[in-house]
Coordinates of C-alpha atoms in Angstrom, one line a residue:
X174 CA 89.0 124.9 68.2
X175 CA 90.1 128.0 69.8
X176 CA 86.6 129.3 70.3
X177 CA 85.5 126.1 71.8
X178 CA 88.3 126.2 74.3
X179 CA 87.5 129.7 75.4
X180 CA 83.8 128.9 75.7
X181 CA 84.4 126.0 78.0
X182 CA 83.4 126.5 81.6
X183 CA 86.3 126.6 84.1
X184 CA 86.9 123.5 86.1
X185 CA 85.4 123.6 89.8
X186 CA 87.6 124.3 92.6
X187 CA 88.6 121.0 94.5
X188 CA 88.2 123.0 98.0
X189 CA 85.7 125.6 98.9
X190 CA 84.9 127.4 102.2
X191 CA 81.7 128.4 103.8
X192 CA 80.8 130.2 107.2
X193 CA 78.5 130.3 109.9
X194 CA 77.9 133.3 112.0
X195 CA 76.4 131.9 115.3
X196 CA 74.4 133.5 118.1
X197 CA 73.6 132.1 121.5
X198 CA 70.4 133.9 123.1
X199 CA 70.6 136.5 120.3
X200 CA 74.2 137.4 121.2
X201 CA 76.9 137.0 118.6
X202 CA 79.7 134.5 119.6
X203 CA 81.8 134.5 116.4
X204 CA 82.3 132.9 113.0
X205 CA 82.9 129.3 112.1
X206 CA 84.6 128.7 108.8
X207 CA 84.4 125.1 107.1
X208 CA 86.5 123.6 104.5
X209 CA 84.3 121.3 102.0
X210 CA 85.8 118.2 100.4
X211 CA 84.5 119.0 96.8
X212 CA 86.8 116.3 95.2
X213 CA 86.0 113.2 97.3
X214 CA 82.3 113.9 98.1
X215 CA 81.2 116.3 95.5
X216 CA 77.5 115.7 95.9
X217 CA 77.2 115.9 99.7
X218 CA 79.6 118.9 99.8
X219 CA 77.6 120.8 97.1
X220 CA 74.4 120.2 99.0
X221 CA 75.8 121.8 102.0
X222 CA 77.4 124.6 100.2
X223 CA 74.2 125.3 98.3
X224 CA 72.2 125.4 101.7
X225 CA 74.7 127.8 103.1
X226 CA 74.4 130.3 100.1
X227 CA 70.5 129.7 99.8
X228 CA 70.7 129.9 96.0
X229 CA 68.3 127.1 95.3
X230 CA 65.4 128.9 96.5
X231 CA 62.3 127.1 97.9
X232 CA 62.1 123.3 98.7
X233 CA 60.0 121.2 96.4
X234 CA 58.2 119.2 99.2
X235 CA 58.1 121.4 102.3
X236 CA 58.0 124.7 100.5
X237 CA 60.5 126.1 102.9
X238 CA 63.7 128.1 101.9
X239 CA 66.6 125.8 101.4
X240 CA 68.8 128.0 103.4
X241 CA 70.5 127.3 106.7
X242 CA 70.1 131.1 107.7
X243 CA 68.0 131.3 110.7
X244 CA 68.0 127.7 111.6
X245 CA 69.0 126.1 114.9
X246 CA 71.7 123.9 116.5
X247 CA 69.1 121.9 118.3
X248 CA 71.1 119.2 119.9
X249 CA 74.4 119.6 121.8
X250 CA 76.0 116.7 123.7
X251 CA 79.2 117.9 125.6
X252 CA 82.2 115.8 124.6
X253 CA 80.5 114.4 121.5
X254 CA 78.9 116.7 119.0
X255 CA 76.5 119.7 118.0
X256 CA 73.7 118.9 115.5
X257 CA 71.7 121.2 113.4
X258 CA 70.4 121.7 109.8
X259 CA 66.7 121.0 110.3
X260 CA 65.5 123.8 107.9
X261 CA 61.8 122.7 108.1
X262 CA 60.8 121.9 111.7
X263 CA 63.9 123.2 113.6
X264 CA 63.9 120.5 116.1
X265 CA 65.6 117.5 114.5
X266 CA 62.6 115.9 113.0
X267 CA 62.7 117.4 109.5
X268 CA 65.1 118.4 106.9
X269 CA 65.3 118.4 103.1
X270 CA 68.2 118.4 100.5
X271 CA 68.6 120.6 97.3
X272 CA 68.0 117.3 95.3
X273 CA 64.6 116.9 96.8
X274 CA 63.9 114.7 99.8
X275 CA 66.8 112.5 100.8
X276 CA 70.0 111.2 98.9
X277 CA 72.0 108.2 99.4
X278 CA 75.5 107.9 101.2
X279 CA 78.2 109.0 98.8
X280 CA 81.3 107.3 100.5
X281 CA 82.9 106.7 103.8
X282 CA 86.4 107.9 102.7
X283 CA 87.1 110.3 105.5
X284 CA 86.9 109.6 109.2
X285 CA 85.7 111.1 112.4
X286 CA 89.0 112.1 113.9
X287 CA 89.3 115.0 116.2
X288 CA 87.1 118.0 116.9
X289 CA 85.6 120.1 114.1
X290 CA 84.7 117.3 111.8
X291 CA 81.6 118.1 109.6
X292 CA 79.5 115.0 108.9
X293 CA 75.9 114.3 107.8
X294 CA 73.3 113.3 110.2
X295 CA 70.9 110.5 109.1
X296 CA 68.2 108.0 110.1
X297 CA 70.0 105.1 108.7
X298 CA 71.6 104.2 105.4
X299 CA 70.9 106.4 102.4
X300 CA 68.7 109.0 104.3
X301 CA 71.0 112.2 104.0
X302 CA 69.0 115.5 103.7
X303 CA 70.1 118.8 105.2
X304 CA 70.9 117.9 108.8
X305 CA 74.5 117.8 109.9
X306 CA 76.7 117.6 113.0
X307 CA 80.0 118.9 114.1
X308 CA 82.2 116.8 116.4
X309 CA 83.7 118.0 119.7
X310 CA 86.2 115.1 119.6
X311 CA 87.0 111.8 117.9
X312 CA 83.9 109.5 117.2
X313 CA 85.5 106.6 115.5
X314 CA 82.2 104.5 116.1
X315 CA 80.3 106.6 113.4
X316 CA 83.0 105.7 110.7
X317 CA 81.1 103.8 107.9
X318 CA 77.8 105.2 109.0
X319 CA 77.9 108.9 108.4
X320 CA 79.5 110.7 105.4
X321 CA 82.3 113.2 106.5
X322 CA 82.4 116.0 103.9
X323 CA 84.3 118.9 105.5
X324 CA 86.1 120.2 108.6
X325 CA 86.4 123.4 110.7
X326 CA 89.4 125.4 109.9
X327 CA 88.6 128.6 111.8
X328 CA 86.6 129.4 114.8
X329 CA 87.3 126.6 117.3
X330 CA 86.7 128.9 120.0
X331 CA 83.2 129.4 118.8
X332 CA 82.8 125.5 118.9
X333 CA 84.1 125.5 122.4
X334 CA 81.4 128.1 123.4
X335 CA 78.7 125.9 121.8
X336 CA 79.9 122.9 123.7
X337 CA 79.7 124.8 127.0
X338 CA 76.2 126.1 126.5
X339 CA 74.0 124.6 129.4
X340 CA 71.5 122.0 128.1
X341 CA 68.6 120.1 129.3
X342 CA 68.1 116.6 127.8
X343 CA 70.5 117.4 125.0
X344 CA 68.5 120.7 124.1
X345 CA 70.3 124.1 124.7
X346 CA 68.6 126.2 127.2
X347 CA 69.6 129.3 125.2
X348 CA 68.8 129.0 121.5
X349 CA 71.9 128.4 119.4
X350 CA 71.1 130.0 116.0
X351 CA 72.9 130.3 112.7
X352 CA 72.3 134.0 112.3
X353 CA 73.9 134.3 108.9
X354 CA 75.8 131.9 106.5
X355 CA 77.3 131.8 103.0
X356 CA 80.3 131.0 101.0
X357 CA 83.6 132.8 101.4
X358 CA 84.9 135.0 98.6
X359 CA 87.0 133.4 95.8
X360 CA 90.6 133.2 96.7
X361 CA 90.1 133.2 100.5
X362 CA 92.5 130.9 102.4
X363 CA 92.7 129.9 106.0
X364 CA 95.3 131.7 108.1
X365 CA 97.1 128.4 108.7
X366 CA 97.4 127.8 105.0
X367 CA 98.5 131.4 104.3
X368 CA 101.2 131.0 107.0
X369 CA 102.4 127.7 105.4
X370 CA 102.7 129.4 102.1
X371 CA 104.7 132.1 103.6
X372 CA 107.1 129.5 105.2
X373 CA 107.3 127.7 101.9
X374 CA 108.3 131.0 100.1
X375 CA 110.8 131.6 102.9
X376 CA 112.2 128.1 102.4
X377 CA 112.5 128.8 98.6
X378 CA 114.5 131.9 99.4
X379 CA 116.8 130.0 101.5
X380 CA 117.2 127.3 98.9
X381 CA 118.1 130.1 96.4
X382 CA 120.8 131.4 98.8
X383 CA 122.1 128.0 99.2
X384 CA 122.5 127.6 95.4
X385 CA 124.4 130.8 95.4
X386 CA 126.7 129.7 98.1
X387 CA 127.3 126.4 96.3
X388 CA 128.2 128.2 93.0
X389 CA 130.6 130.5 95.0
X390 CA 132.2 127.4 96.4
X391 CA 133.0 125.9 92.9
X392 CA 129.8 123.8 92.6
X393 CA 131.0 121.0 94.8
X394 CA 128.3 118.3 95.4
X395 CA 128.1 116.3 98.3
X396 CA 127.2 112.6 97.3
X397 CA 125.6 110.0 99.9
X398 CA 125.8 106.3 99.5
X399 CA 122.7 104.4 100.0
X400 CA 123.1 102.0 102.9
X401 CA 121.9 98.5 102.3
X402 CA 119.5 96.8 104.5
X403 CA 121.2 94.8 107.3
X404 CA 124.5 96.5 107.0
X405 CA 126.1 99.1 109.5
X406 CA 126.9 102.4 108.4
X407 CA 130.9 102.9 108.1
X408 CA 132.5 105.8 110.1
X409 CA 133.3 107.5 106.9
X410 CA 132.6 106.6 103.1
X411 CA 136.1 108.3 102.3
X412 CA 138.4 106.2 104.5
X413 CA 139.6 106.5 108.1
X414 CA 142.2 109.1 107.7
X415 CA 140.0 111.4 105.6
X416 CA 137.1 110.9 107.9
X417 CA 139.2 111.9 110.9
X418 CA 140.4 114.9 109.1
X419 CA 136.9 115.9 108.0
X420 CA 135.8 115.6 111.6
X421 CA 138.1 118.4 112.6
X422 CA 138.1 119.8 116.2
X423 CA 134.5 118.9 116.6
X424 CA 134.8 115.4 115.5
X425 CA 134.4 112.6 118.0
X426 CA 137.2 110.5 119.7
X427 CA 135.7 107.4 118.2
X428 CA 135.9 108.7 114.6
X429 CA 139.6 109.7 115.1
X430 CA 140.7 106.6 116.8
X431 CA 142.3 103.8 115.0
X432 CA 140.2 101.2 113.6
X433 CA 141.0 98.4 116.2
X434 CA 140.5 100.8 119.1
X435 CA 137.2 102.1 117.5
X436 CA 135.9 98.5 117.1
X437 CA 136.5 97.9 120.8
X438 CA 134.8 101.1 121.6
X439 CA 131.8 100.2 119.6
X440 CA 131.4 96.9 121.2
X441 CA 131.8 98.4 124.7
X442 CA 129.0 100.9 123.8
X443 CA 126.7 98.2 122.8
X444 CA 126.6 96.7 126.2
X445 CA 123.4 94.9 126.2
X446 CA 119.9 95.2 127.8
X447 CA 119.7 97.6 130.6
X448 CA 119.4 96.1 134.1
X449 CA 122.7 96.3 136.0
X450 CA 123.4 99.3 138.1
X451 CA 125.8 100.8 135.5
X452 CA 123.1 100.6 132.9
X453 CA 124.7 97.7 130.9
X454 CA 124.0 94.0 131.1
X455 CA 125.3 91.3 128.9
X456 CA 122.9 88.9 127.3
X457 CA 122.4 85.7 129.3
X458 CA 123.5 82.9 127.1
X459 CA 123.2 80.1 129.7
X460 CA 121.0 77.0 129.1
X461 CA 117.9 76.5 131.2
X462 CA 119.7 73.7 133.2
X463 CA 122.6 76.2 134.0
X464 CA 120.0 78.9 135.2
X465 CA 118.5 76.3 137.4
X466 CA 121.8 75.6 138.9
X467 CA 122.6 79.2 139.4
X468 CA 119.1 79.7 141.2
X469 CA 119.7 76.8 143.5
X470 CA 123.1 77.9 144.6
X471 CA 122.2 81.5 145.2
X472 CA 122.4 82.5 148.8
X473 CA 119.9 85.4 148.9
X474 CA 116.9 86.7 147.0
X475 CA 118.9 89.3 145.3
X476 CA 121.2 86.6 143.6
X477 CA 118.4 84.5 142.8
X478 CA 117.1 87.0 140.1
X479 CA 120.6 87.9 139.2
X480 CA 120.6 91.4 140.8
X481 CA 123.6 92.9 142.8
X482 CA 123.2 92.8 146.5
X483 CA 122.5 96.0 148.3
X484 CA 125.2 98.3 150.0
X485 CA 125.4 101.0 152.6
X486 CA 124.0 104.3 151.5
X487 CA 125.0 107.8 152.5
X488 CA 122.7 107.8 155.4
X489 CA 124.2 104.4 156.9
X490 CA 121.2 102.5 155.8
X491 CA 121.1 99.5 153.5
X492 CA 120.3 100.8 149.9
X493 CA 119.0 98.8 146.9
X494 CA 118.1 101.0 144.0
X495 CA 116.4 98.5 141.6
X496 CA 112.7 99.3 140.8
X497 CA 109.7 96.9 140.8
X498 CA 109.6 97.2 136.8
X499 CA 113.2 95.8 136.6
X500 CA 112.4 93.2 139.1
X501 CA 109.4 92.0 137.1
X502 CA 111.2 92.1 133.8
X503 CA 114.1 89.9 135.3
X504 CA 111.4 87.5 136.8
X505 CA 109.5 87.1 133.5
X506 CA 112.8 86.4 131.7
X507 CA 114.0 83.8 134.2
X508 CA 110.8 81.9 135.0
X509 CA 110.1 81.3 131.4
X510 CA 113.1 79.1 131.2
X511 CA 113.1 77.5 134.7
X512 CA 109.5 76.4 134.7
X513 CA 109.1 72.7 135.4
X514 CA 106.9 72.1 132.3
X515 CA 109.7 73.6 130.1
X516 CA 113.0 72.4 131.8
X517 CA 114.0 68.9 132.4
X518 CA 116.3 69.5 135.3
X519 CA 115.2 67.4 138.3
X520 CA 115.4 70.6 140.6
X521 CA 113.4 72.8 138.3
X522 CA 110.5 72.9 140.5
X523 CA 112.6 73.8 143.5
X524 CA 114.2 76.6 141.5
X525 CA 110.9 77.9 140.2
X526 CA 109.5 78.0 143.8
X527 CA 112.5 79.9 144.9
X528 CA 112.1 82.4 142.1
X529 CA 108.5 83.1 143.0
X530 CA 109.3 83.7 146.7
X531 CA 112.3 86.1 145.7
X532 CA 109.9 88.0 143.4
X533 CA 107.2 88.3 146.0
X534 CA 109.6 89.7 148.7
X535 CA 111.4 92.2 146.2
X536 CA 108.2 93.6 144.9
X537 CA 106.4 94.1 148.3
X538 CA 107.7 97.3 150.0
X539 CA 107.2 96.1 153.6
X540 CA 108.8 92.7 153.1
X541 CA 111.7 94.4 151.1
X542 CA 112.6 96.7 153.9
X543 CA 112.4 93.8 156.5
X544 CA 114.5 91.7 154.3
X545 CA 117.0 94.4 153.8
X546 CA 117.4 95.0 157.6
X547 CA 118.0 91.2 158.0
X548 CA 120.4 91.0 155.2
X549 CA 122.4 94.0 156.6
X550 CA 122.8 92.4 160.1
X551 CA 124.0 89.1 158.5
X552 CA 126.3 90.6 155.7
X553 CA 127.4 93.8 157.5
X554 CA 131.1 93.3 156.8
X555 CA 130.5 92.3 153.2
X556 CA 128.3 95.4 152.4
X557 CA 131.0 97.6 154.1
X558 CA 133.6 96.1 151.8
X559 CA 131.3 96.4 148.8
X560 CA 130.5 100.1 149.7
X561 CA 134.2 101.0 149.9
X562 CA 135.1 99.3 146.5
X563 CA 135.6 101.8 143.8
X564 CA 133.7 99.9 141.1
X565 CA 130.6 99.2 142.9
X566 CA 130.4 102.7 144.2
X567 CA 130.5 104.0 140.8
X568 CA 127.7 101.7 139.8
X569 CA 125.7 102.8 142.6
X570 CA 126.5 106.5 141.8
X571 CA 125.2 105.9 138.4
X572 CA 122.1 104.1 139.5
X573 CA 121.4 106.9 141.9
X574 CA 121.7 109.4 139.1
X575 CA 119.3 107.5 137.0
X576 CA 116.8 107.1 139.8
X577 CA 117.0 110.8 140.5
X578 CA 116.5 111.6 136.9
X579 CA 113.4 109.3 136.9
X580 CA 112.0 111.0 139.9
X581 CA 112.6 114.5 138.4
X582 CA 110.9 113.3 135.2
X583 CA 107.9 111.9 137.1
X584 CA 107.6 115.1 139.0
X585 CA 107.7 117.2 135.7
X586 CA 105.2 115.1 134.1
X587 CA 102.8 115.6 137.2
X588 CA 103.4 119.3 136.9
X589 CA 102.6 119.3 133.2
X590 CA 99.5 117.1 133.7
X591 CA 98.2 119.6 136.2
X592 CA 99.0 122.5 134.1
X593 CA 97.2 120.8 131.2
X594 CA 94.1 120.3 133.4
X595 CA 94.2 123.8 134.5
X596 CA 94.4 125.1 130.9
X597 CA 91.4 122.9 130.0
X598 CA 89.3 124.2 133.0
X599 CA 90.4 127.9 132.0
X600 CA 89.3 127.2 128.4
X601 CA 85.9 125.9 129.5
X602 CA 85.6 128.9 131.9
X603 CA 86.4 131.3 129.2
X604 CA 83.8 129.7 126.9
X605 CA 81.1 129.9 129.5
X606 CA 82.0 133.7 130.1
X607 CA 81.2 134.3 126.4
X608 CA 77.8 133.1 127.0
X609 CA 75.0 135.4 127.8
X610 CA 73.8 135.8 131.4
X611 CA 70.7 133.6 132.0
X612 CA 67.5 135.3 133.0
X613 CA 67.1 135.7 136.8
X614 CA 64.5 133.4 138.2
X615 CA 63.8 131.9 141.6
X616 CA 63.5 128.3 140.2
X617 CA 66.4 126.2 138.6
X618 CA 65.8 126.0 135.1
X619 CA 67.3 122.4 135.1
X620 CA 64.3 121.3 137.3
X621 CA 61.2 120.3 135.8
X622 CA 57.9 122.1 136.5
X623 CA 55.0 120.8 138.1
X624 CA 53.1 120.4 134.8
X625 CA 56.1 118.5 133.2
X626 CA 56.3 116.2 136.2
X627 CA 52.5 115.5 136.0
X628 CA 53.0 114.6 132.3
X629 CA 55.7 112.3 133.1
X630 CA 53.7 110.5 135.7
X631 CA 50.9 110.2 133.3
X632 CA 53.0 108.7 130.6
X633 CA 54.7 106.2 132.9
X634 CA 51.1 105.1 134.0
X635 CA 50.2 104.6 130.5
X636 CA 53.2 102.5 129.7
X637 CA 52.6 100.3 132.7
X638 CA 49.0 100.0 131.7
X639 CA 49.5 99.0 128.1
X640 CA 52.7 97.0 128.9
X641 CA 54.9 98.7 126.3
X642 CA 56.8 102.0 125.7
X643 CA 54.8 104.5 123.9
X644 CA 58.0 106.6 123.1
X645 CA 61.2 105.6 121.4

């Protein structure tokens, strides 16, 4: 039994790494390293690995080397993918697997999510050979149609350079070639995985230090009670007095307060849905009939939707700080109950029309400014009293702070978006700078020559003559 165990072959590794050394116009741009999923798609991954090493020799059908070395990435579509692996014709019309010919789809367990996904190119179900493609971004429409068998773990800047290569009709103007390829040496790991291992080792060291400290403190173990679903977490599982003592000088006032006072504080902190100027709004528990009466008796458009009226701001002009989003939210919540088809009140139609008119005025900037001026002339004394009242001024102050914070956040988001766009442009520019300088010529390479234009005119004439397309 011992000799049998010793002579048994070792189990294959679940993950293997292969590399491509890529050149553009015979200029090296770097190395790409791929991780192969040997456990989930072993047949497809083994086909790619053997084609990288070239260990299978010559192909049975085409009599060409089963090796990616010297082959081309013949198709590049910016924002989509780069395709290669045609080891027989080098133009996307050929290819052969190590099994001879084509082999069926293994499974579609992995998805085309994000850049650097390594997947098999095919001509339909069960037509996998040696051609593959590498995605530049997510391609969810290919899920269930192409077999994903690996991903790019190092060399993303090389993939960016390939994407930035100038092309004409999806064909690179400068040849993108796999100069060399093979399998990484045994025991090699990507930098990210090595960094994660070092972090895990560091965490293990910190855990060891924590155990030593725990032993020095007498081995006290902290127990946590599992909270049942639907129940609130108590202030302390050891009692109010012990919880307040454990809070110490950094404990909150709510934890150190008596139970009755803490209950009031909790209820006050709940508030309700945001919508008032002070950020708290109690839930509207009125019936639809009561809501209709409230709309009918409202004297202005602000009261119709339940908002507080405007006051005079610091510049002496009428100020109303609610946003269009808040108006729409209040309008949806109110019109749903006051609609004549859902409410049996005889004045429901009148109230619904009043809500619609208030909504139109409060969401239109020009109409709102005119209505504010009109309201200020009629209710000047009332607004002055409201502006001088302490409670309302505090609400307005809080609302002003909220609006200012939203404005600052919107400005920050705008700056961040512009920075992200600038970084993306710099990334593309850097990728283009790594490309070789195109040969100088008087003609634009993207323009067709006279001979190519003549051929296109001839093919168009033939299609019109025969009444069908000659090309796919």
